[in-house]
């Protein structure tokens, strides 16, 4: 297909200005902390460039970026990647849509373009325009049209200390992972309710990922902190999706009907990734619709592996109680539809759980080679830490406190390899899911050398500094 016949359409995005958003206006009356140096003013060169996958990333990708208001239109140039420098010679100039937001750092425009009609397993380059010039050329690779082994990163909450602390973990994940195909985020990318100015937080998040976020497709889930507090006309408190989410991410519009901005699925080389919105399910009446959509989306999946991501964990490692509403609705679907991994955040600790009965039962089942159902993981990237709950040392297979992680998952035809690494790149937890010819799966614990369990000892953390985890 000729490159000039690529279909470029706008991703559906909602507009909300900070100056008119309920809740945000209330916060404006209080002094709001700012990032040091106030570096996030919109400029004439594009920034906050984020690549996201289409539902079929072998043929579709999307790009979102920000400029100052002088760049009134969304302009993007796209070309097949070549081995020489003449990238502009082969490029087509395409258009998208633009939406305004009046942020604390000044008025800005967010632009989005959806790139369709791409060729599978092909390298492309693109650049986006600002009033003062184009961005650098950025290269991405479409997925293969059929199954092929690949590797991806899974990141828990960034949320707090995004640029000064969390960025180290994100960059270590990219640096130590050879060509990750995509990145999965389990919500609370930013705080957006209690830390810095919201625009600063999104500036720090995109700075933490830097060009990696613009060349590797990002698959984000919303957390409760992607929402902002609002007051209903009757005085009751509620939440609504923050204004930056639909501007910063051009996501597939194939999710559950009431929450299409925050739920979706992506089929990548034999894996169906399903993204749910736990906050909307728990607080905004979207549980039943998401449960129905989840079941239908899994039933229709022809993928070798099915991986589900959302924010609030089914089994908690910090909070006193599990997330019972989600457990009652979603756990039976995960089990009936044979979901392989459930990747979550929210608890600001690390936990991997394979048996609700506890880690002794899990070890016995693994040793006997008994079938394994969904594996539940909770992880964290940023600086906020919570204390472990009273089940954490006996129920999950492995836990950690006061520790930042990134996870690397290797996808093969009949194995799914999982490895959790600490911020310095040390292996902490690892296992392999193996699928038999009858479709059943067993879990094999890794025999590689790993760090000893990292938990606080009274007021002392695992690195000898004061324990940061606070009880929930």
mmCIF file of N, CA, C and O in Angstrom, residues 57 197 271:
data_model
loop_
_atom_site.group_PDB
_atom_site.id
_atom_site.type_symbol
_atom_site.label_atom_id
_atom_site.label_comp_id
_atom_site.label_asym_id
_atom_site.label_seq_id
_atom_site.Cartn_x
_atom_site.Cartn_y
_atom_site.Cartn_z
ATOM 1 N N UNK A 57 -1.745 -3.630 16.425
ATOM 2 C CA UNK A 57 -0.534 -2.823 16.258
ATOM 3 C C UNK A 57 0.372 -3.287 15.116
ATOM 4 O O UNK A 57 1.429 -2.712 14.921
ATOM 5 N N UNK A 197 1.533 20.156 41.130
ATOM 6 C CA UNK A 197 0.597 20.634 40.130
ATOM 7 C C UNK A 197 0.420 19.554 39.059
ATOM 8 O O UNK A 197 1.376 18.891 38.644
ATOM 9 N N UNK A 271 -0.580 -12.282 21.903
ATOM 10 C CA UNK A 271 -1.033 -11.947 23.255
ATOM 11 C C UNK A 271 -2.187 -10.958 23.154
ATOM 12 O O UNK A 271 -2.100 -9.961 22.419
#
